[in-house]
mmCIF file of C-alpha atoms and ligand atoms in Angstrom:
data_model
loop_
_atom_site.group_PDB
_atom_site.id
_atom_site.type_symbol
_atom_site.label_atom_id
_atom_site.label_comp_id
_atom_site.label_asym_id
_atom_site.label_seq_id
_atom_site.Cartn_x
_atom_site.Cartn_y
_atom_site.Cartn_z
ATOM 1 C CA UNK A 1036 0.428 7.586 -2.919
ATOM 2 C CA UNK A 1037 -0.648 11.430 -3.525
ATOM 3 C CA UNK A 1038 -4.286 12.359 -4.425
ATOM 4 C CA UNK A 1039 -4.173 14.116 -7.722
ATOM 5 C CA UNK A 1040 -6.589 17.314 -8.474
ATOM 6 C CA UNK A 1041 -6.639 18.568 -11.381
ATOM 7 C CA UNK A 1042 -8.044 21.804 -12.098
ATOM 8 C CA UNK A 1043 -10.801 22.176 -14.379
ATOM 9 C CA UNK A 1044 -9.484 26.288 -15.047
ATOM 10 C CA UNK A 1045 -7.388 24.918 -17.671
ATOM 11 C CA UNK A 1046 -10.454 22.086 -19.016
ATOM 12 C CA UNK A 1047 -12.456 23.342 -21.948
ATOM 13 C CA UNK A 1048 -15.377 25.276 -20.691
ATOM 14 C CA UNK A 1049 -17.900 24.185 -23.212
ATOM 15 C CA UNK A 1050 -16.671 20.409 -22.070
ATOM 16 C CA UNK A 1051 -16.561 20.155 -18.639
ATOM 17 C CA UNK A 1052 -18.414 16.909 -18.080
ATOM 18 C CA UNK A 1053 -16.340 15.570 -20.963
ATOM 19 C CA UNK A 1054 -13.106 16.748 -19.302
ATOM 20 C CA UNK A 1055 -14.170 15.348 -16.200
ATOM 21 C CA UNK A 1056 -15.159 12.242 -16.955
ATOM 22 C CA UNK A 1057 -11.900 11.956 -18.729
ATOM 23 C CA UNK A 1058 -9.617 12.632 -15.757
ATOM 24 C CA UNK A 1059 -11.766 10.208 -13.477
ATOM 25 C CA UNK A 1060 -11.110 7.811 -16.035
ATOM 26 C CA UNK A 1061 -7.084 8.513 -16.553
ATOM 27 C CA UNK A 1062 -7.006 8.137 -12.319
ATOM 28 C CA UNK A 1063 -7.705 11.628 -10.850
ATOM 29 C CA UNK A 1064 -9.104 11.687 -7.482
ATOM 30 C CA UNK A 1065 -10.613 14.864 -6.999
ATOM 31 C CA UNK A 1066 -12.202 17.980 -8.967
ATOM 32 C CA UNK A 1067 -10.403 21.046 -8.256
ATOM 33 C CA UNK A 1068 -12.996 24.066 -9.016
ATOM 34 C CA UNK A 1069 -11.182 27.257 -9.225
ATOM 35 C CA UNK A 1070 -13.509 30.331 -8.170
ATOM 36 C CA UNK A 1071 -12.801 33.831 -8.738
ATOM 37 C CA UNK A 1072 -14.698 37.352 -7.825
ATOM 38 C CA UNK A 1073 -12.595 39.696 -9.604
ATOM 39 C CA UNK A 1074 -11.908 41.604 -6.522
ATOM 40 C CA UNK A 1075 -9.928 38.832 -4.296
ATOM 41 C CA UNK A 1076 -7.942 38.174 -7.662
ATOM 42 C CA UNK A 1077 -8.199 39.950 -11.006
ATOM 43 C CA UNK A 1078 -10.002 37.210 -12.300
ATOM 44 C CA UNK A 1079 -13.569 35.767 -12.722
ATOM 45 C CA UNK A 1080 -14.534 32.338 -13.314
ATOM 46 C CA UNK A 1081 -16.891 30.655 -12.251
ATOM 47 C CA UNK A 1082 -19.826 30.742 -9.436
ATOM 48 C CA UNK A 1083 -22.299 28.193 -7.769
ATOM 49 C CA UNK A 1084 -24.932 27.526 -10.458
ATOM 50 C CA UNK A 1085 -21.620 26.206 -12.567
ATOM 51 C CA UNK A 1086 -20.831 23.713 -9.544
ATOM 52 C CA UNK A 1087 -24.163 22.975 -8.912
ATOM 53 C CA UNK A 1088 -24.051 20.867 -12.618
ATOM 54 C CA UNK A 1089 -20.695 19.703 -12.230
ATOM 55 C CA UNK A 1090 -21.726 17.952 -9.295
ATOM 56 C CA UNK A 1091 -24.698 15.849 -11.777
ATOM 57 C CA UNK A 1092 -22.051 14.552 -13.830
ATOM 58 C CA UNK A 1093 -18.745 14.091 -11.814
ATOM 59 C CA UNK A 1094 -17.976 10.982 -10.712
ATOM 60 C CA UNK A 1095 -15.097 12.743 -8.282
ATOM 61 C CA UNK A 1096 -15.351 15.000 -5.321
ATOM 62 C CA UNK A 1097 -15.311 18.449 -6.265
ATOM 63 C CA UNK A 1098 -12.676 20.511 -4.162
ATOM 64 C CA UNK A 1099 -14.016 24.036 -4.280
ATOM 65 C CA UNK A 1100 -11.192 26.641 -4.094
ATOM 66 C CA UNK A 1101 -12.341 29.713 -3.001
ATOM 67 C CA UNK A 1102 -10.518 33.085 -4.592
ATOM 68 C CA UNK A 1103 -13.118 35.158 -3.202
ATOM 69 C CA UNK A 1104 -13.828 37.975 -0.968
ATOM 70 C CA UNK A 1105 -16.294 37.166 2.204
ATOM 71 C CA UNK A 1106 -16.461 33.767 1.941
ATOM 72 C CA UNK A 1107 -18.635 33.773 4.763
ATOM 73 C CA UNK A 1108 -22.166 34.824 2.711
ATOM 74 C CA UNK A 1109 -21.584 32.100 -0.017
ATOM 75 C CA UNK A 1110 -20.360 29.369 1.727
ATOM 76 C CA UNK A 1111 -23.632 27.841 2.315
ATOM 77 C CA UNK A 1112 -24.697 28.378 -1.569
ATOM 78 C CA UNK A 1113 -21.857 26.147 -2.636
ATOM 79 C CA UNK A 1114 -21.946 23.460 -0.334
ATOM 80 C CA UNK A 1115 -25.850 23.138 -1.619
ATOM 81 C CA UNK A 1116 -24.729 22.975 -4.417
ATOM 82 C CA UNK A 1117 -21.851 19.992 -3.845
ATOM 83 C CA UNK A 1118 -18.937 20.948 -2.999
ATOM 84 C CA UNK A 1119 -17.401 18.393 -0.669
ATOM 85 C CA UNK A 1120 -14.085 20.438 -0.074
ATOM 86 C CA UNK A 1121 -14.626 24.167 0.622
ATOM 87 C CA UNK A 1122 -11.668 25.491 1.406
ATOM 88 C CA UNK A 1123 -11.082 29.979 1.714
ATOM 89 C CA UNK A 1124 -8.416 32.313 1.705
ATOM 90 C CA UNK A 1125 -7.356 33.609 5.052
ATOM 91 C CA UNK A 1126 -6.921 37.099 3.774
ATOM 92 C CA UNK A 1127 -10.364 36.765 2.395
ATOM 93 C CA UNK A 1128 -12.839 36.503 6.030
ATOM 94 C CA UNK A 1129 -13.223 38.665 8.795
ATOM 95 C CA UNK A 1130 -14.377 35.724 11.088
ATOM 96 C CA UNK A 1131 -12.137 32.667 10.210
ATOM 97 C CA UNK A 1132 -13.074 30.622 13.036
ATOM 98 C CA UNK A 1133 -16.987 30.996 12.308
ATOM 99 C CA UNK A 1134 -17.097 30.112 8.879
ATOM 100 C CA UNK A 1135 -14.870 27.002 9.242
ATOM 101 C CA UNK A 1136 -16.960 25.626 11.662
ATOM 102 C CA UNK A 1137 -19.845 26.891 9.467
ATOM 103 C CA UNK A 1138 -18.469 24.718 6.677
ATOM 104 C CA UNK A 1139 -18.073 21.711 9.105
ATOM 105 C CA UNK A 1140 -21.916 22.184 10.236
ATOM 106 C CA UNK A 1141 -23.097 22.116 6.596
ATOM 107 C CA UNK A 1142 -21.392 18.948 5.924
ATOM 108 C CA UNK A 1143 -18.818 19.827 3.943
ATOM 109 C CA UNK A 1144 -15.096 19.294 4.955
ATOM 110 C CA UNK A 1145 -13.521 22.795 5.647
ATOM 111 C CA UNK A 1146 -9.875 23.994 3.928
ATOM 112 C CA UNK A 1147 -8.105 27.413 4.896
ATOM 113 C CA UNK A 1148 -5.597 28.725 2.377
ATOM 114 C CA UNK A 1149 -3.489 31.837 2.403
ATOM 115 C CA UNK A 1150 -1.505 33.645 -0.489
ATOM 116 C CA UNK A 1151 2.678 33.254 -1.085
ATOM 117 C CA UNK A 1152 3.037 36.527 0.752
ATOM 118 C CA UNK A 1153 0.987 35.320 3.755
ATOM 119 C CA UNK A 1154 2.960 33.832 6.694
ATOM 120 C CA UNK A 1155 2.498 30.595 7.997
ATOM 121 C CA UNK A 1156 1.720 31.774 11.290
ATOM 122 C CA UNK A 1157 -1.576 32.975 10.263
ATOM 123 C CA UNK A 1158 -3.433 29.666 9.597
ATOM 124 C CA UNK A 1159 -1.888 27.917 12.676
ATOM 125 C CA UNK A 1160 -4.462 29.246 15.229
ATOM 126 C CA UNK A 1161 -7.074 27.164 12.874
ATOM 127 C CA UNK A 1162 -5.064 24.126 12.385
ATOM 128 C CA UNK A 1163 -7.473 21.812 14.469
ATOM 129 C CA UNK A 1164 -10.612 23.326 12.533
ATOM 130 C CA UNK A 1165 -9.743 22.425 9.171
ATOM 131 C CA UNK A 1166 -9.177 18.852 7.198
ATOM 132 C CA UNK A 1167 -6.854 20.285 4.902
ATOM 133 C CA UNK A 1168 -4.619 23.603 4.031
ATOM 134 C CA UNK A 1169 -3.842 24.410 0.893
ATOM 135 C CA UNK A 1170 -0.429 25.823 0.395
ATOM 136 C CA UNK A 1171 -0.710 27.881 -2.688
ATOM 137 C CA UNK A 1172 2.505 28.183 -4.961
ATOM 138 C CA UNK A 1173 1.600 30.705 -7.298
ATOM 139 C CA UNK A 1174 -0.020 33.872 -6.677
ATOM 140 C CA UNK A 1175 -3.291 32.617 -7.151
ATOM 141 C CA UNK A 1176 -6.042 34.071 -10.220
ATOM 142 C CA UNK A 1177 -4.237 32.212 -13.052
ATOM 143 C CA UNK A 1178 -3.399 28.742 -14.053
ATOM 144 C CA UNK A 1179 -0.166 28.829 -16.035
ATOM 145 C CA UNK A 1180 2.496 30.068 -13.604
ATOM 146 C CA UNK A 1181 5.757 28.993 -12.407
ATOM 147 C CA UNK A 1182 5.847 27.287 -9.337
ATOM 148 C CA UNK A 1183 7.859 29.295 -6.280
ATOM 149 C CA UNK A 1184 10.194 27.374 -4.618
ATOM 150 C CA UNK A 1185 10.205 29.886 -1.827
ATOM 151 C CA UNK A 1186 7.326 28.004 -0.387
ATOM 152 C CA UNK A 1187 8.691 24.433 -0.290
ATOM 153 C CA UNK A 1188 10.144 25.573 3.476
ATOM 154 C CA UNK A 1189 5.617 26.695 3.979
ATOM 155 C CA UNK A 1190 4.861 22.934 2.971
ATOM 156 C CA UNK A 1191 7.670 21.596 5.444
ATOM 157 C CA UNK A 1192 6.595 23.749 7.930
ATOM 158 C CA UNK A 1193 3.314 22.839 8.233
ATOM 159 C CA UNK A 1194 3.925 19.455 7.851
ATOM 160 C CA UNK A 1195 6.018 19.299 11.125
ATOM 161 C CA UNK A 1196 3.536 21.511 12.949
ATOM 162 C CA UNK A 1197 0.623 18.671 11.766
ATOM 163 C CA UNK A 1198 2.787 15.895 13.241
ATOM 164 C CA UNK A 1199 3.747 17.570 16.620
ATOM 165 C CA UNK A 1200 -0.116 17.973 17.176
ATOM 166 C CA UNK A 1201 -1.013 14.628 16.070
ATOM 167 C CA UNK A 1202 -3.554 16.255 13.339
ATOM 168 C CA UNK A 1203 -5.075 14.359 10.316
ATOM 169 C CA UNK A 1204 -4.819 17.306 8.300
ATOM 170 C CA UNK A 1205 -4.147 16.963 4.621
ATOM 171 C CA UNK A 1206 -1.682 19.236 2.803
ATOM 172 C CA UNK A 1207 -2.372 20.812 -0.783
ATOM 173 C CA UNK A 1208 -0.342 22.271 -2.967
ATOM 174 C CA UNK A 1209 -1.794 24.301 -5.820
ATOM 175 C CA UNK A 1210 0.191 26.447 -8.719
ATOM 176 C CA UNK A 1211 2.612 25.045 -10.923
ATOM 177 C CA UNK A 1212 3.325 21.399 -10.201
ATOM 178 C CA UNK A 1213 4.323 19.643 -12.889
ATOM 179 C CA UNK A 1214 6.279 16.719 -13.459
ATOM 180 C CA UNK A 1215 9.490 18.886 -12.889
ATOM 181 C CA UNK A 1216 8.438 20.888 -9.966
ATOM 182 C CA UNK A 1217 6.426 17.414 -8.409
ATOM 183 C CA UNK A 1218 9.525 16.284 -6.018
ATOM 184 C CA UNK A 1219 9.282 20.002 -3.993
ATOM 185 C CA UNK A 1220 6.014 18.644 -2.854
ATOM 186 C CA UNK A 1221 7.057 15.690 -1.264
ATOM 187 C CA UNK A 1222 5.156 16.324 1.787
ATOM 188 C CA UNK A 1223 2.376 16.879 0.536
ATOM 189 C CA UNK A 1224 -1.126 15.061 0.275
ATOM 190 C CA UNK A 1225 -2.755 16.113 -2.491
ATOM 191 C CA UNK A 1226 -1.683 17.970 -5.558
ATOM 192 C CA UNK A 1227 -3.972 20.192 -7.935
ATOM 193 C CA UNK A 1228 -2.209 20.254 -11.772
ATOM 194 C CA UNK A 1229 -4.230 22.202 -14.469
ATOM 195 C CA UNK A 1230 -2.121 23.355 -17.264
ATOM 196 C CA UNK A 1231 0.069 20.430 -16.563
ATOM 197 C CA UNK A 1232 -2.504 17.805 -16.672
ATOM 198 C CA UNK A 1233 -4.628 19.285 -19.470
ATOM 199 C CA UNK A 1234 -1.634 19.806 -21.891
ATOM 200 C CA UNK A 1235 -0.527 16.268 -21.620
ATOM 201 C CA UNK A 1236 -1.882 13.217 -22.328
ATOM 202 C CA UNK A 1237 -4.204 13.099 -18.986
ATOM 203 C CA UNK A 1238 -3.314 9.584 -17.857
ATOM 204 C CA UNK A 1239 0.266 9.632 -17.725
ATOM 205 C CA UNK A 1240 0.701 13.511 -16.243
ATOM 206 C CA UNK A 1241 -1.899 12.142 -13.679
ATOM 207 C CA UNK A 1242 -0.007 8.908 -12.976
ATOM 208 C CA UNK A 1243 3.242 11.393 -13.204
ATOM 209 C CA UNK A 1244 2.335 12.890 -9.953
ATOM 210 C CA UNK A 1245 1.233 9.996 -8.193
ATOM 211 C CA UNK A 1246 4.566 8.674 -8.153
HETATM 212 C C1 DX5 B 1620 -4.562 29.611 -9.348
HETATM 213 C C2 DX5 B 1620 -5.437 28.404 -9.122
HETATM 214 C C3 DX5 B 1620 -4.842 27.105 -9.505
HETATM 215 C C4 DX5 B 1620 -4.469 27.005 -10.955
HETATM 216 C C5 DX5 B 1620 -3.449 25.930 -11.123
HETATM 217 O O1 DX5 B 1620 -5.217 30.739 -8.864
HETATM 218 O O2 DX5 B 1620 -5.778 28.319 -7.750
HETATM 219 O O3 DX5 B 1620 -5.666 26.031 -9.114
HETATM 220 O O4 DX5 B 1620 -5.560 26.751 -11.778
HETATM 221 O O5 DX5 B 1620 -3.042 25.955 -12.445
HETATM 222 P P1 DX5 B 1620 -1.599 25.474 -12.906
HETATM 223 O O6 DX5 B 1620 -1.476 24.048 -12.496
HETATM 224 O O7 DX5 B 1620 -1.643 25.681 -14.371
HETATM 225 O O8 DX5 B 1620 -0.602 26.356 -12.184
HETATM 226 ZN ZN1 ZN B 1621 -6.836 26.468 -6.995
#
């Protein structure tokens, strides 16, 4: 059975523990915490301080998507402050290598993502440094978008690369999945849903995607 993440981007801000508490209770597994810098996408959310609280009142992991430029000098500030997923954009970090095992060191687990119009090729020298990849299907700084199918063939991919090295590796998909778009993410470990999740009644578009 998938894990199920929704993101909180499309929650109600002035709700969150609400919201969260809700999901946990209609069978989500995990948090997923959008954050934006306005300069890696044209979009700002939210920062550590924001996580920092979340982490008082969730019951759920918090899986920390970062959409932000030099992950490398924050990482530490939001793994303080609980996230227990970190995962970055390649695009985003001059030393890739460094801050995933910088991520590992602080205790969190470490996640490398890369855009639609990045090419696989460009995670796979990290593959045996991370404990997930996110395979984003949207161009990421907004919930609400349609889900590409041109990166079904990404998540198939890098599912056959995982197997042929015998990784643990869990694969994410993030933008767009929705109880129509759910079966192009058959390999897949772990889905994040916002608008999807938060326009429906939460329990069955969770239990929607676990199927
Ligand atoms: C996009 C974010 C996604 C987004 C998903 O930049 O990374 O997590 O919130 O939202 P939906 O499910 O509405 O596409
Ligand atoms: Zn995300």
């Amino acid at each position: 059975m998938k894990l199920v993440a929704p993101s909180i981007l499309s929650a109600d801000f002035a709700n969150l523990e609400r919201d969260i508490k809700a999901i946990a209770a209609a069978g989500a597994d995990w948090v997923h915490v959008d954050v934006m810098d306005g300069h890696f996408v044209p979009n700002l959310t939210i920062g550590a301080p924001v996580v920092k609280a979340l982490k008082r009142v969730s019951p759920l992991p918090l899986d920390v998507h970062l959409m932000i430029e030099t992950p490398e000098k924050y990482i530490e500030e939001f793994i303080k402050a609980g996230a227990d997923w970190l995962t970055i954009h390649v695009e985003a970090c001059d030393d890739v290598p460094g801050t995933l095992k910088r991520i590992r060191e602080l205790g969190a687990k470490a996640g490398i993502t890369l855009r639609p119009g990045t090419p696989l090729v460009d995670i796979l020298p990290f593959l045996e440094q991370v404990d997930l990849v996110l395979v984003m299907t949207v161009e990421p700084g907004f919930g609400g978008q349609s889900f590409m199918d041109d990166q079904v063939a990404k998540i198939s991919r890098l599912r056959k690369e995982i197997d042929r090295r015998g990784l643990k590796v869990l694969i994410e998909v993030d933008g767009g999945v929705n109880d129509q778009t759910v079966d192009r993410c058959r390999e897949a470990d772990v889905l994040v849903a916002g608008s999807y999740v938060f326009k429906n009644d939460l329990r069955q578009a969770i239990q929607s995607l676990k199927k």
